[in-house]
PQR file with spaces between the fields and no chain letter, atoms N, CA, C, O and H, PARSE charges and radii, in Angstrom:
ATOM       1  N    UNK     1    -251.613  -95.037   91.147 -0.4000 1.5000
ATOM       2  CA   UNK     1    -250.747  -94.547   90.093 -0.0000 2.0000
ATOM       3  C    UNK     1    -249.446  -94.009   90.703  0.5500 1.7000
ATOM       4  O    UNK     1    -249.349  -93.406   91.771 -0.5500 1.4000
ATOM       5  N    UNK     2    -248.609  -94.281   89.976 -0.4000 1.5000
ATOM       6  CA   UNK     2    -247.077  -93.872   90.555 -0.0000 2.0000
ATOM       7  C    UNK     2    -246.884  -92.679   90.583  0.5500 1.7000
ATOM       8  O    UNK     2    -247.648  -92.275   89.706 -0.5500 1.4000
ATOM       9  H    UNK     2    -248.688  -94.771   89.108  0.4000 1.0000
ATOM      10  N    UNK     3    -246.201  -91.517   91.138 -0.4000 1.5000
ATOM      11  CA   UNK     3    -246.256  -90.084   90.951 -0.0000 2.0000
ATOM      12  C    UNK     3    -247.320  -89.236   91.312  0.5500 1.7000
ATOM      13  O    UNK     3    -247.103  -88.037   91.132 -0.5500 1.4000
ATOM      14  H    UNK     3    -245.580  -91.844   91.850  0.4000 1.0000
ATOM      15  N    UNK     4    -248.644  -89.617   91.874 -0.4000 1.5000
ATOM      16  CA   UNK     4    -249.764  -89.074   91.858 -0.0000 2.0000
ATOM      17  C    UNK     4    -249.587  -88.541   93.872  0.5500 1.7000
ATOM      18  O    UNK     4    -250.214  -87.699   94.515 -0.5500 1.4000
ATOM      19  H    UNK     4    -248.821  -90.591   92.021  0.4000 1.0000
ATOM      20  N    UNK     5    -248.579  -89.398   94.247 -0.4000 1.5000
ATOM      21  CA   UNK     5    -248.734  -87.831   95.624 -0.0000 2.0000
ATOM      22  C    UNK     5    -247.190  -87.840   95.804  0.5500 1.7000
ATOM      23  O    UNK     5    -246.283  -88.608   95.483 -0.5500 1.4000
ATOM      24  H    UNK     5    -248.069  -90.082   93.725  0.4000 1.0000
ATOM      25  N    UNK     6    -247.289  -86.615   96.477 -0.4000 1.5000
ATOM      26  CA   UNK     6    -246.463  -86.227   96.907 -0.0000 2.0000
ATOM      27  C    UNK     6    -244.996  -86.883   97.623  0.5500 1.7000
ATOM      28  O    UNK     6    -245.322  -87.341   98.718 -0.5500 1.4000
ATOM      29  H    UNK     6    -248.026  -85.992   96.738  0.4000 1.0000
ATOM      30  N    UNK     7    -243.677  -87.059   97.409 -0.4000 1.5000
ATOM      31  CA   UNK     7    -243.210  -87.957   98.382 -0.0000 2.0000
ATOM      32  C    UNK     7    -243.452  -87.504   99.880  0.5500 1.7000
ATOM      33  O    UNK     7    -244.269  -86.590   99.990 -0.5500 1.4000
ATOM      34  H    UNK     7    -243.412  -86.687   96.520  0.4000 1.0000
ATOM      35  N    UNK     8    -242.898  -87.972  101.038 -0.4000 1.5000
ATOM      36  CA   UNK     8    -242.505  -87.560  102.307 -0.0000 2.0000
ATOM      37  C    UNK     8    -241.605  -88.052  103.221  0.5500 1.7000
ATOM      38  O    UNK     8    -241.745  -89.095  103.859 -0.5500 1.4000
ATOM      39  H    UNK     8    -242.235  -88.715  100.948  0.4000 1.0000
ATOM      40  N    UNK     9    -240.651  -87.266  103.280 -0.4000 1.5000
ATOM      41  CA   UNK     9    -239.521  -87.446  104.131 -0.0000 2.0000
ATOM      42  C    UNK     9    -239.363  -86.754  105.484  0.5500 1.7000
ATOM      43  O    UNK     9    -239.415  -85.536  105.648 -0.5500 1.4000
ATOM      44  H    UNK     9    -240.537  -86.419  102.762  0.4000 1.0000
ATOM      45  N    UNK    10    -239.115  -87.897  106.670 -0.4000 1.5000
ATOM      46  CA   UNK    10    -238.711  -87.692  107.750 -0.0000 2.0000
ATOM      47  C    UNK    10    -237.229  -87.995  108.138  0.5500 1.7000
ATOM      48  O    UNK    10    -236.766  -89.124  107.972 -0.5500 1.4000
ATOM      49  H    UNK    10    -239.073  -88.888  106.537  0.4000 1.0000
ATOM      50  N    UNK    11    -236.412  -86.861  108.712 -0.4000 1.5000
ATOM      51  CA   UNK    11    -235.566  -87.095  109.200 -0.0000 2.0000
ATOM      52  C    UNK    11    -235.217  -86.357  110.129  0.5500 1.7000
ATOM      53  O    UNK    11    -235.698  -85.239  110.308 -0.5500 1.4000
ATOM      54  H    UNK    11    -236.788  -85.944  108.846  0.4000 1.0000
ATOM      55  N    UNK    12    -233.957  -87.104  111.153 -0.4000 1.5000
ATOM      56  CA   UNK    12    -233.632  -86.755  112.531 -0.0000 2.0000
ATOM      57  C    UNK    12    -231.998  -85.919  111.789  0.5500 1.7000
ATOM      58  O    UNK    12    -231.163  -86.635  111.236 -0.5500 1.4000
ATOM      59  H    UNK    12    -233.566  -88.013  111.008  0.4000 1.0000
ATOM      60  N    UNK    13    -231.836  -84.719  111.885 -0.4000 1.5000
ATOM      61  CA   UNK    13    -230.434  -84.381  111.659 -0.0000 2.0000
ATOM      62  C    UNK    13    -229.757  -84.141  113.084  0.5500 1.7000
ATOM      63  O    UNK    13    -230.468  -83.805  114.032 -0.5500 1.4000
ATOM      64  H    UNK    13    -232.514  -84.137  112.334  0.4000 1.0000
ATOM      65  N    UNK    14    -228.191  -84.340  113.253 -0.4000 1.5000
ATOM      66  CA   UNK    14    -227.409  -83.690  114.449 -0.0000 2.0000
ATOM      67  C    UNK    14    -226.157  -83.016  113.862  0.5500 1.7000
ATOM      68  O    UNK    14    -225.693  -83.389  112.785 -0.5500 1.4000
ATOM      69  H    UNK    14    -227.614  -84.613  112.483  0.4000 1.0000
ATOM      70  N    UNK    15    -225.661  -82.103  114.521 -0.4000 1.5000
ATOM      71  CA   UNK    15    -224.630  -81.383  113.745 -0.0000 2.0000
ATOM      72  C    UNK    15    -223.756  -81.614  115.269  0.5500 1.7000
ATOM      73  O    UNK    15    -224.282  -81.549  116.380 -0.5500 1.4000
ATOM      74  H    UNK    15    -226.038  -81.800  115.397  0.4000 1.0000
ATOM      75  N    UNK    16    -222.247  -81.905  114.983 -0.4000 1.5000
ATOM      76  CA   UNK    16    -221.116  -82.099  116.128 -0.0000 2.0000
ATOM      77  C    UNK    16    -220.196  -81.026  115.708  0.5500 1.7000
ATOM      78  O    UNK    16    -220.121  -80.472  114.611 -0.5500 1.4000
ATOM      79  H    UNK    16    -221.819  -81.957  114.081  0.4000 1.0000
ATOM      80  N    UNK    17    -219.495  -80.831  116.803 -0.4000 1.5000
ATOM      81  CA   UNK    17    -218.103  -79.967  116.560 -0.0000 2.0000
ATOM      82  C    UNK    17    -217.103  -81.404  115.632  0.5500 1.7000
ATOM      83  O    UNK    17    -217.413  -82.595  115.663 -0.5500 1.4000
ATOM      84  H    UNK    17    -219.556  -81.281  117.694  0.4000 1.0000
ATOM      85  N    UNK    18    -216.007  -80.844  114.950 -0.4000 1.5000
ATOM      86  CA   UNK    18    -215.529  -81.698  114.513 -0.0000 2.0000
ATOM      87  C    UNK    18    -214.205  -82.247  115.450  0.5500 1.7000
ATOM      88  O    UNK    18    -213.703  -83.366  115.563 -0.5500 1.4000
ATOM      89  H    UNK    18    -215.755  -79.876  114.925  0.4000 1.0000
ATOM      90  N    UNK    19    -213.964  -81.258  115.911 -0.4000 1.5000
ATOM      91  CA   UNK    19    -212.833  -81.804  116.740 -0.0000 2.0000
ATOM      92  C    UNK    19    -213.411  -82.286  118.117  0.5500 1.7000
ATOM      93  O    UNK    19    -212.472  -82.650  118.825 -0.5500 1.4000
ATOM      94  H    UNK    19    -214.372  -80.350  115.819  0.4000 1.0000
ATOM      95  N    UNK    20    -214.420  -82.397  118.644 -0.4000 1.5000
ATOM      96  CA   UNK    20    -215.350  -82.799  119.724 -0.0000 2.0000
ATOM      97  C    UNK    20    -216.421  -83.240  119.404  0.5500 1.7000
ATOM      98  O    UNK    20    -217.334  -82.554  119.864 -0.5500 1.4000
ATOM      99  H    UNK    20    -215.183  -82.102  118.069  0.4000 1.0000
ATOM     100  N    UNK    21    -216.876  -84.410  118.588 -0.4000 1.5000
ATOM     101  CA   UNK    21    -218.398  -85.174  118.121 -0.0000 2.0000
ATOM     102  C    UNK    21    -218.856  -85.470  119.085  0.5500 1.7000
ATOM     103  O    UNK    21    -220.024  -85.791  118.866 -0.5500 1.4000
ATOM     104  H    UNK    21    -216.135  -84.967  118.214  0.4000 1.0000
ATOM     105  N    UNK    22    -218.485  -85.604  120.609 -0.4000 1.5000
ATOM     106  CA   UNK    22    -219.409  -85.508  121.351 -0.0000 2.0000
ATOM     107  C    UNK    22    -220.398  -84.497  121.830  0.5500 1.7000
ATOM     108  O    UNK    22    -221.494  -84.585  122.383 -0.5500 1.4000
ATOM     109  H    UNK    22    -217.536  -85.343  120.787  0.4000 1.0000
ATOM     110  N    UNK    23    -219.524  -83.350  121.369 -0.4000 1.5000
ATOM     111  CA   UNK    23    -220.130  -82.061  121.417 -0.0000 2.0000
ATOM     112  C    UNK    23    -221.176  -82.066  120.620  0.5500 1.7000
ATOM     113  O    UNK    23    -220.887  -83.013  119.888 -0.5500 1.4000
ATOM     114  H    UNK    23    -218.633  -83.279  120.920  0.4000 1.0000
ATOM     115  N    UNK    24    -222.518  -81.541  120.131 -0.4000 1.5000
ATOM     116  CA   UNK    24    -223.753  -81.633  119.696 -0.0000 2.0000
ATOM     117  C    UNK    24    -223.838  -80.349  119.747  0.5500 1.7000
ATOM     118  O    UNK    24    -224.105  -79.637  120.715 -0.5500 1.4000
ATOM     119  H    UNK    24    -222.752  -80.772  120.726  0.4000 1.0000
ATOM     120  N    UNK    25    -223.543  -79.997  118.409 -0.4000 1.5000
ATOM     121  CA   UNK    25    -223.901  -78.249  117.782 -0.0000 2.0000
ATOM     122  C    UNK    25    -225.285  -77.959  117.930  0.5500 1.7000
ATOM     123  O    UNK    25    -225.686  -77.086  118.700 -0.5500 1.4000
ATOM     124  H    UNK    25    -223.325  -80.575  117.623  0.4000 1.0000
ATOM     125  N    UNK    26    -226.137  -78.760  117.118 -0.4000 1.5000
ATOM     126  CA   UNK    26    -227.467  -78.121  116.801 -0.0000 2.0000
ATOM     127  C    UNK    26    -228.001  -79.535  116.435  0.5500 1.7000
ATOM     128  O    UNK    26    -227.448  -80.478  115.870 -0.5500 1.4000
ATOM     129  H    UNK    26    -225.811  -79.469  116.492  0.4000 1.0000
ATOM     130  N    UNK    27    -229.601  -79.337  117.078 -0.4000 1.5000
ATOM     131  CA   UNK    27    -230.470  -80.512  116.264 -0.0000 2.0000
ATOM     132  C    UNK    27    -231.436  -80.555  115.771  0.5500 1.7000
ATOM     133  O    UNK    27    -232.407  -80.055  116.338 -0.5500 1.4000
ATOM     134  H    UNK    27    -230.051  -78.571  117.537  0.4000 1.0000
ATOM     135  N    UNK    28    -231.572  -81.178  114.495 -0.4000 1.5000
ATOM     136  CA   UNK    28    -233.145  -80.354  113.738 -0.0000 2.0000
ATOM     137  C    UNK    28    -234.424  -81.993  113.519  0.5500 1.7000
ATOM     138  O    UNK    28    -234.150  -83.185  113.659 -0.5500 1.4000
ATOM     139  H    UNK    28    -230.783  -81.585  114.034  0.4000 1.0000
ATOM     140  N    UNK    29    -235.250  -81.588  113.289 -0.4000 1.5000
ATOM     141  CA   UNK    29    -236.011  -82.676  113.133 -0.0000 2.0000
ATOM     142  C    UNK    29    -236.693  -82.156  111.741  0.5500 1.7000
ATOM     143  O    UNK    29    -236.750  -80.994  111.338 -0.5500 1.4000
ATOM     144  H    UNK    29    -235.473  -80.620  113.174  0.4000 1.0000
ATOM     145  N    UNK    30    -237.125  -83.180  111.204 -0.4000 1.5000
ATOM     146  CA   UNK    30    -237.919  -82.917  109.541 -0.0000 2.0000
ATOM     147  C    UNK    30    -239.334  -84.220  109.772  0.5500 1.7000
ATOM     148  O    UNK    30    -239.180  -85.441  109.747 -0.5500 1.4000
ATOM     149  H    UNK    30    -237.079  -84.124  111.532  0.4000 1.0000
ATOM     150  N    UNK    31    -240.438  -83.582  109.953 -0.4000 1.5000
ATOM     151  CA   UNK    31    -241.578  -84.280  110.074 -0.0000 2.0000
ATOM     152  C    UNK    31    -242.055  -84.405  108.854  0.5500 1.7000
ATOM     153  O    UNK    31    -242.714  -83.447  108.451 -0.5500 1.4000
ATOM     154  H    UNK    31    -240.563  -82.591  109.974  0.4000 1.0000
ATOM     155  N    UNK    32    -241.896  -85.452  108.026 -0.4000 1.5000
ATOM     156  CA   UNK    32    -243.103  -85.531  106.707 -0.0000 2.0000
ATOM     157  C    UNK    32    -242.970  -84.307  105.744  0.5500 1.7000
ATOM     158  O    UNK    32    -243.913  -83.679  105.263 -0.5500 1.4000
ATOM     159  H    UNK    32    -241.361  -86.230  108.353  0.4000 1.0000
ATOM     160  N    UNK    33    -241.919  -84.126  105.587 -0.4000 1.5000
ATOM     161  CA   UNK    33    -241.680  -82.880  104.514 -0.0000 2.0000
ATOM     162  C    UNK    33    -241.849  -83.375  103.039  0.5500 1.7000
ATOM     163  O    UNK    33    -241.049  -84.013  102.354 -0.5500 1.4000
ATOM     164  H    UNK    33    -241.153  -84.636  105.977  0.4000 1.0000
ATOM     165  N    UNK    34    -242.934  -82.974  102.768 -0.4000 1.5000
ATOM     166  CA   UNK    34    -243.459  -83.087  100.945 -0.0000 2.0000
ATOM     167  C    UNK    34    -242.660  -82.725  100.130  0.5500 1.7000
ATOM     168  O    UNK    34    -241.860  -81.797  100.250 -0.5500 1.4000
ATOM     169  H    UNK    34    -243.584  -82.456  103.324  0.4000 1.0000
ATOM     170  N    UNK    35    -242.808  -83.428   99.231 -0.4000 1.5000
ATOM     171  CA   UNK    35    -242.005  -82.959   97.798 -0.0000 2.0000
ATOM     172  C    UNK    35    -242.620  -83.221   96.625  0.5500 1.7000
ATOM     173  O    UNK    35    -242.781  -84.419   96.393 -0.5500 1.4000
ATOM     174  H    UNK    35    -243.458  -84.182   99.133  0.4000 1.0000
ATOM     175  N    UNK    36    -243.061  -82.355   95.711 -0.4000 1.5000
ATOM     176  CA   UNK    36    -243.659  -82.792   94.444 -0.0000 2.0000
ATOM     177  C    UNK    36    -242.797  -82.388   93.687  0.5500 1.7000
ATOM     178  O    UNK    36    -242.088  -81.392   93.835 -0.5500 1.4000
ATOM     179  H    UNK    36    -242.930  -81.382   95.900  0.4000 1.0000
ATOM     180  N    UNK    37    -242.815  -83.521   92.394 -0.4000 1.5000
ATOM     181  CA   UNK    37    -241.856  -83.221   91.376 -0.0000 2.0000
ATOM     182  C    UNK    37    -241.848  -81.710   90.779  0.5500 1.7000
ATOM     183  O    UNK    37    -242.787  -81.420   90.037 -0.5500 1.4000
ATOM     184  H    UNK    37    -243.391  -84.329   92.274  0.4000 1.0000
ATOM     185  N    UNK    38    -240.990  -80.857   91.012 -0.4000 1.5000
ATOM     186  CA   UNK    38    -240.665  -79.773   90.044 -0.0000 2.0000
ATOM     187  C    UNK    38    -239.430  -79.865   89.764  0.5500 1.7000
ATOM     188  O    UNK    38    -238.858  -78.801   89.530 -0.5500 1.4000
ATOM     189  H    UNK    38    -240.227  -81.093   91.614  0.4000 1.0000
ATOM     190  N    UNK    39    -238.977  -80.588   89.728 -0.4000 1.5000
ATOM     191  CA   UNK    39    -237.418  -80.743   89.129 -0.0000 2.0000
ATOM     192  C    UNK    39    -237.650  -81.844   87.480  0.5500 1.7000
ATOM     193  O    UNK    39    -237.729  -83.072   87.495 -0.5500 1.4000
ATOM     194  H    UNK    39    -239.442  -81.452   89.918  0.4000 1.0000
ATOM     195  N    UNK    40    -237.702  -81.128   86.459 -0.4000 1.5000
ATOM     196  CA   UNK    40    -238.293  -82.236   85.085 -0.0000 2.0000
ATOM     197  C    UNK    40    -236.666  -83.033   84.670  0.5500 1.7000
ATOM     198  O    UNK    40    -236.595  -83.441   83.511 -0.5500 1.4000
ATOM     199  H    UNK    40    -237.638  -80.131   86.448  0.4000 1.0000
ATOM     200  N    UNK    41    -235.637  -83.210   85.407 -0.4000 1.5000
ATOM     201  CA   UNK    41    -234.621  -83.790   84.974 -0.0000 2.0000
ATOM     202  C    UNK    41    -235.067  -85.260   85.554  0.5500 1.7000
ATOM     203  O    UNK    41    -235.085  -86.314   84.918 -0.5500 1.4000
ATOM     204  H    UNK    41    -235.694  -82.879   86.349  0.4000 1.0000
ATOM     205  N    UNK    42    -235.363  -85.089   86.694 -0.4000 1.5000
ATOM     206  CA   UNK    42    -235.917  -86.615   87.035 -0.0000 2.0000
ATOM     207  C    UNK    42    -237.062  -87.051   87.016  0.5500 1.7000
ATOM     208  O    UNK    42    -237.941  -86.258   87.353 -0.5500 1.4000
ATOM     209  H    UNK    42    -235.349  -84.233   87.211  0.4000 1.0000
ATOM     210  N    UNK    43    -237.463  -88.440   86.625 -0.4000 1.5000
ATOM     211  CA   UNK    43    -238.320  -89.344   86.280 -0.0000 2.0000
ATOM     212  C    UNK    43    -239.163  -89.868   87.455  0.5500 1.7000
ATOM     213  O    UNK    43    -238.631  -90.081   88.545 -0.5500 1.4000
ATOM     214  H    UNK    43    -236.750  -89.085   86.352  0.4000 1.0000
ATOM     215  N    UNK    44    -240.046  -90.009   87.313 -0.4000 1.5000
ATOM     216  CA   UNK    44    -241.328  -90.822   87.986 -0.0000 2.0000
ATOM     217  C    UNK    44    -241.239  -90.956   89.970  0.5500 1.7000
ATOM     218  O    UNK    44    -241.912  -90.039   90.442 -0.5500 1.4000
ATOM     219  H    UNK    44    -240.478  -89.837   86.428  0.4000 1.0000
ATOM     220  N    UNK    45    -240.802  -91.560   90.731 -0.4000 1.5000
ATOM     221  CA   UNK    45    -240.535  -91.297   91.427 -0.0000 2.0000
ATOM     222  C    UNK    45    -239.109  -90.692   92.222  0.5500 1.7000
ATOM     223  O    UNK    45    -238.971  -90.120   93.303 -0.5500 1.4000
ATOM     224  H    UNK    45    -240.255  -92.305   90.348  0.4000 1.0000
ATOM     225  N    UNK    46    -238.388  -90.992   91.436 -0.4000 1.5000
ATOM     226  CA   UNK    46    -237.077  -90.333   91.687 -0.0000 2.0000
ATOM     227  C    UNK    46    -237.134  -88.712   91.965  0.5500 1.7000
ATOM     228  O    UNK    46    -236.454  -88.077   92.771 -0.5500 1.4000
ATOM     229  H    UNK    46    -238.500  -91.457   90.558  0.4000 1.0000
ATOM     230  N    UNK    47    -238.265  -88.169   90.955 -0.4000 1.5000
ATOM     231  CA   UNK    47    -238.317  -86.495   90.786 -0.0000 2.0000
ATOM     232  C    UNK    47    -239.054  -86.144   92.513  0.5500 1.7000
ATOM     233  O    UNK    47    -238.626  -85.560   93.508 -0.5500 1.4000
ATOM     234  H    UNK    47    -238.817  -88.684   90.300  0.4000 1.0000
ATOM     235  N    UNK    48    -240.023  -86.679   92.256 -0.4000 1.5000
ATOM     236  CA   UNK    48    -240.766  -86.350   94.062 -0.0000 2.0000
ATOM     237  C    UNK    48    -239.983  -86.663   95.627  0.5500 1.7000
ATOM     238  O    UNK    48    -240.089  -85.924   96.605 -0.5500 1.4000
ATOM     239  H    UNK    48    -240.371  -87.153   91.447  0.4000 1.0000
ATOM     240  N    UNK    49    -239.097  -88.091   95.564 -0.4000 1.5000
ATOM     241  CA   UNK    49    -238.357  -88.512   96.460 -0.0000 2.0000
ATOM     242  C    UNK    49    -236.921  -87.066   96.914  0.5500 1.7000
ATOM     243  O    UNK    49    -236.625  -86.676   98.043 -0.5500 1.4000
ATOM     244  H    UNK    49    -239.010  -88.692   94.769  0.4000 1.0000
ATOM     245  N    UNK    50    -236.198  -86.504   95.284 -0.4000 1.5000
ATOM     246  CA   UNK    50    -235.051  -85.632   95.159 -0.0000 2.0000
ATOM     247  C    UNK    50    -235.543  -84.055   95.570  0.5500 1.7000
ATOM     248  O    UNK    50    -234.741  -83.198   95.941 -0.5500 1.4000
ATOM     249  H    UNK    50    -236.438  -86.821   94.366  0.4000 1.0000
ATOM     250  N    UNK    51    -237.557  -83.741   95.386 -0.4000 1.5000
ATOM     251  CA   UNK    51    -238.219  -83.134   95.586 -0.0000 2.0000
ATOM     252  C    UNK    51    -238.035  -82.711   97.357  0.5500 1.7000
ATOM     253  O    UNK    51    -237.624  -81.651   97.829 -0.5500 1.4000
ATOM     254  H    UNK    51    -238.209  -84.437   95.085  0.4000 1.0000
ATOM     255  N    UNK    52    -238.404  -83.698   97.926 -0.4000 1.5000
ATOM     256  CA   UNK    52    -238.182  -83.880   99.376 -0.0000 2.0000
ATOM     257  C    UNK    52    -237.134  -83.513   99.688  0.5500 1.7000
ATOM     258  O    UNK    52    -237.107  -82.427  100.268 -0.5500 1.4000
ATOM     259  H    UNK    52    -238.738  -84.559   97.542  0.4000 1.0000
ATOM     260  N    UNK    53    -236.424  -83.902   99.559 -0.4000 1.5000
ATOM     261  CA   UNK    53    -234.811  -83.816   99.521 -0.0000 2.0000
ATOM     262  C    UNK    53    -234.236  -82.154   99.392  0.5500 1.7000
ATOM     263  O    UNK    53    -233.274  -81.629   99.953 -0.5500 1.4000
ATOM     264  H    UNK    53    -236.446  -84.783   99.087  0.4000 1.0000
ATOM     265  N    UNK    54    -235.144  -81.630   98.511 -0.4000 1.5000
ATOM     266  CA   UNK    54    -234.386  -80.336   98.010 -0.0000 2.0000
ATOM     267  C    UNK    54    -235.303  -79.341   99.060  0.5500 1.7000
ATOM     268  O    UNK    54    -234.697  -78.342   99.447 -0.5500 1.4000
ATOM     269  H    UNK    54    -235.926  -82.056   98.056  0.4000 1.0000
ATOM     270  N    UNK    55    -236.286  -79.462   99.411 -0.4000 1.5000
ATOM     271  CA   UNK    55    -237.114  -78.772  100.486 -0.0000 2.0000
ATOM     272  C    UNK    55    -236.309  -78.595  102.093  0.5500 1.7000
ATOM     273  O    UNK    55    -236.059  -77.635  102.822 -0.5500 1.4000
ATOM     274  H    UNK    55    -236.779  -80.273   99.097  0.4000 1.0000
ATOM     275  N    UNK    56    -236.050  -80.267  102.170 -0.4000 1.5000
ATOM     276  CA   UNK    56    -235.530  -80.370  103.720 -0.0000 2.0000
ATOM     277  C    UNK    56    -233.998  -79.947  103.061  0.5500 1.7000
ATOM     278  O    UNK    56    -233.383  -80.038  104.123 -0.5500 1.4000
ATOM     279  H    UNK    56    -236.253  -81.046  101.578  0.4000 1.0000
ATOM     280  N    UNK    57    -233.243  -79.662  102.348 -0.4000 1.5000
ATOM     281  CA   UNK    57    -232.116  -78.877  102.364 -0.0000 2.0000
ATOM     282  C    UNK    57    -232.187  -77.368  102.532  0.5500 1.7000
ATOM     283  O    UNK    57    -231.477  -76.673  103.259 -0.5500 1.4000
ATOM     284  H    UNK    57    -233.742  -79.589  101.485  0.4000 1.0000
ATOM     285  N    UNK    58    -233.377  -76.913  101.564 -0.4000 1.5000
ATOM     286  CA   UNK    58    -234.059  -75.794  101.898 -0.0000 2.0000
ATOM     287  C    UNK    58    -234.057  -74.949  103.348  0.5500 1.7000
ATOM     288  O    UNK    58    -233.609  -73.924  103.861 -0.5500 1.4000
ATOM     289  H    UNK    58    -233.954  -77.478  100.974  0.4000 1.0000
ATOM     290  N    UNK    59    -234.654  -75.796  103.554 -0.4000 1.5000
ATOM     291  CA   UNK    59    -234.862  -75.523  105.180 -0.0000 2.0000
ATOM     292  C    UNK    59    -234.127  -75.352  106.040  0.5500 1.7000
ATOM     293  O    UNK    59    -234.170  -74.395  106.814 -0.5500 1.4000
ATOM     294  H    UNK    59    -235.019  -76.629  103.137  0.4000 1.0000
ATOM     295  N    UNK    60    -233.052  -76.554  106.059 -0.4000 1.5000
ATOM     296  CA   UNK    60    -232.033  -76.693  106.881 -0.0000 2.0000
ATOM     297  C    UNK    60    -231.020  -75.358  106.649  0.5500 1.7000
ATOM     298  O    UNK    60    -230.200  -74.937  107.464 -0.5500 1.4000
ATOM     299  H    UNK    60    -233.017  -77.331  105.431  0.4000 1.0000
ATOM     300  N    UNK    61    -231.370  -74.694  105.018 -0.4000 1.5000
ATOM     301  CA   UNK    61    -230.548  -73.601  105.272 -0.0000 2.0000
ATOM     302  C    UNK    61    -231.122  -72.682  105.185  0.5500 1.7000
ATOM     303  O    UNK    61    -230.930  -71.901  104.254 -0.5500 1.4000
ATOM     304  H    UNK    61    -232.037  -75.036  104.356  0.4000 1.0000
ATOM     305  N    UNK    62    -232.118  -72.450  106.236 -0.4000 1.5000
ATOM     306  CA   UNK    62    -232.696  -70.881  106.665 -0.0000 2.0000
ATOM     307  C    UNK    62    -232.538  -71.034  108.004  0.5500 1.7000
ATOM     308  O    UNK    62    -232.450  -70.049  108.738 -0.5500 1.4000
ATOM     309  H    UNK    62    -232.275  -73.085  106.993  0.4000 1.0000
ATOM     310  N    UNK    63    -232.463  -72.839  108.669 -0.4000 1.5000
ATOM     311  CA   UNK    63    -232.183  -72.813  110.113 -0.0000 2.0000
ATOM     312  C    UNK    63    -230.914  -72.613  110.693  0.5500 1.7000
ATOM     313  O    UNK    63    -230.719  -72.272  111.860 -0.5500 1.4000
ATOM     314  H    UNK    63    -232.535  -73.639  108.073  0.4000 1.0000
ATOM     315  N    UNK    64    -230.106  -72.824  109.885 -0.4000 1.5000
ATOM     316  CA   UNK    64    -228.562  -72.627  109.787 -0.0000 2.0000
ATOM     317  C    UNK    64    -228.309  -71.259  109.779  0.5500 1.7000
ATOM     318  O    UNK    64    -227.415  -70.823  110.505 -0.5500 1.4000
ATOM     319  H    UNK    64    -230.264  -73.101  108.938  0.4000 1.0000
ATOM     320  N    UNK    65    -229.088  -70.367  108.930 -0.4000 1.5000
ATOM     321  CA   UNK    65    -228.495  -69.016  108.820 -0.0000 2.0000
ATOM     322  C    UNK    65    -229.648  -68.167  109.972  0.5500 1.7000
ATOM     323  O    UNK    65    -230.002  -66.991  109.897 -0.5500 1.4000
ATOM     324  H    UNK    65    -229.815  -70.721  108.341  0.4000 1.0000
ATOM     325  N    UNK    66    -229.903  -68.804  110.614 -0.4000 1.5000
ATOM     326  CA   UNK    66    -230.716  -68.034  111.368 -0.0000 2.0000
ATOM     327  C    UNK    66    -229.865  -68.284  112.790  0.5500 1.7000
ATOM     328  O    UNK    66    -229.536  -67.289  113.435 -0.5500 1.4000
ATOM     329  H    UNK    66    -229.614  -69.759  110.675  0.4000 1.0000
ATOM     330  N    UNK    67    -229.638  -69.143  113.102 -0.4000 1.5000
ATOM     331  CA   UNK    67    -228.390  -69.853  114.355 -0.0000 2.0000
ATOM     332  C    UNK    67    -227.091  -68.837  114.266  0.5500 1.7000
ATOM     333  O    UNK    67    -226.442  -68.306  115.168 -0.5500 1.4000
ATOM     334  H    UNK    67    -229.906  -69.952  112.578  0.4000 1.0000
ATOM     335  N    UNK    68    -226.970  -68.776  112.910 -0.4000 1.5000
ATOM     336  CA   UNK    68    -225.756  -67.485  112.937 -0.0000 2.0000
ATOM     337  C    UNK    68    -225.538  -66.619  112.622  0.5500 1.7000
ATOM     338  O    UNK    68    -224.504  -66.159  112.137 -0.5500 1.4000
ATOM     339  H    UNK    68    -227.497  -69.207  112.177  0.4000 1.0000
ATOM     340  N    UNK    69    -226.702  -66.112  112.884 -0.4000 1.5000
ATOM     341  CA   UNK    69    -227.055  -64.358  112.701 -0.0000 2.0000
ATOM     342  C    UNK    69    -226.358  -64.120  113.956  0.5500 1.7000
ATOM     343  O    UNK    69    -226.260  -62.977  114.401 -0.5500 1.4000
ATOM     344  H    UNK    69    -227.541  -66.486  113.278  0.4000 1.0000
């Protein structure tokens, strides 16, 4: 059945200086980060996939504000 697990997203992020992209600010990794639909604006798999999505943004900004404390 469609919708019945969870999505999961992996991704590799890198953050560069902008005036130096060779430079390599910070690098995060996202192993299999779940997402179940709680967002009711989107439909069937779109809601679980945007789910994922809103977690690993989540995240990325507690790792961000923790780097610049």
């Amino acid at each position: 059945m469609i919708g019945s697990q969870e999505a999961k997203l992996t991704a590799d992020m890198k953050f560069v200086e902008t005036d130096n992209p060779s430079k390599e600010v910070m690098k995060l990794k996202a192993d299999k980060i779940g997402g179940k639909q709680m967002n009711q604006q989107f439909a069937w798999e779109y809601g679980r996939i945007a789910a994922a999505y809103e977690v690993t943004g989540k995240k990325l900004g507690k790792e961000i504000k923790q780097a610049t404390k």
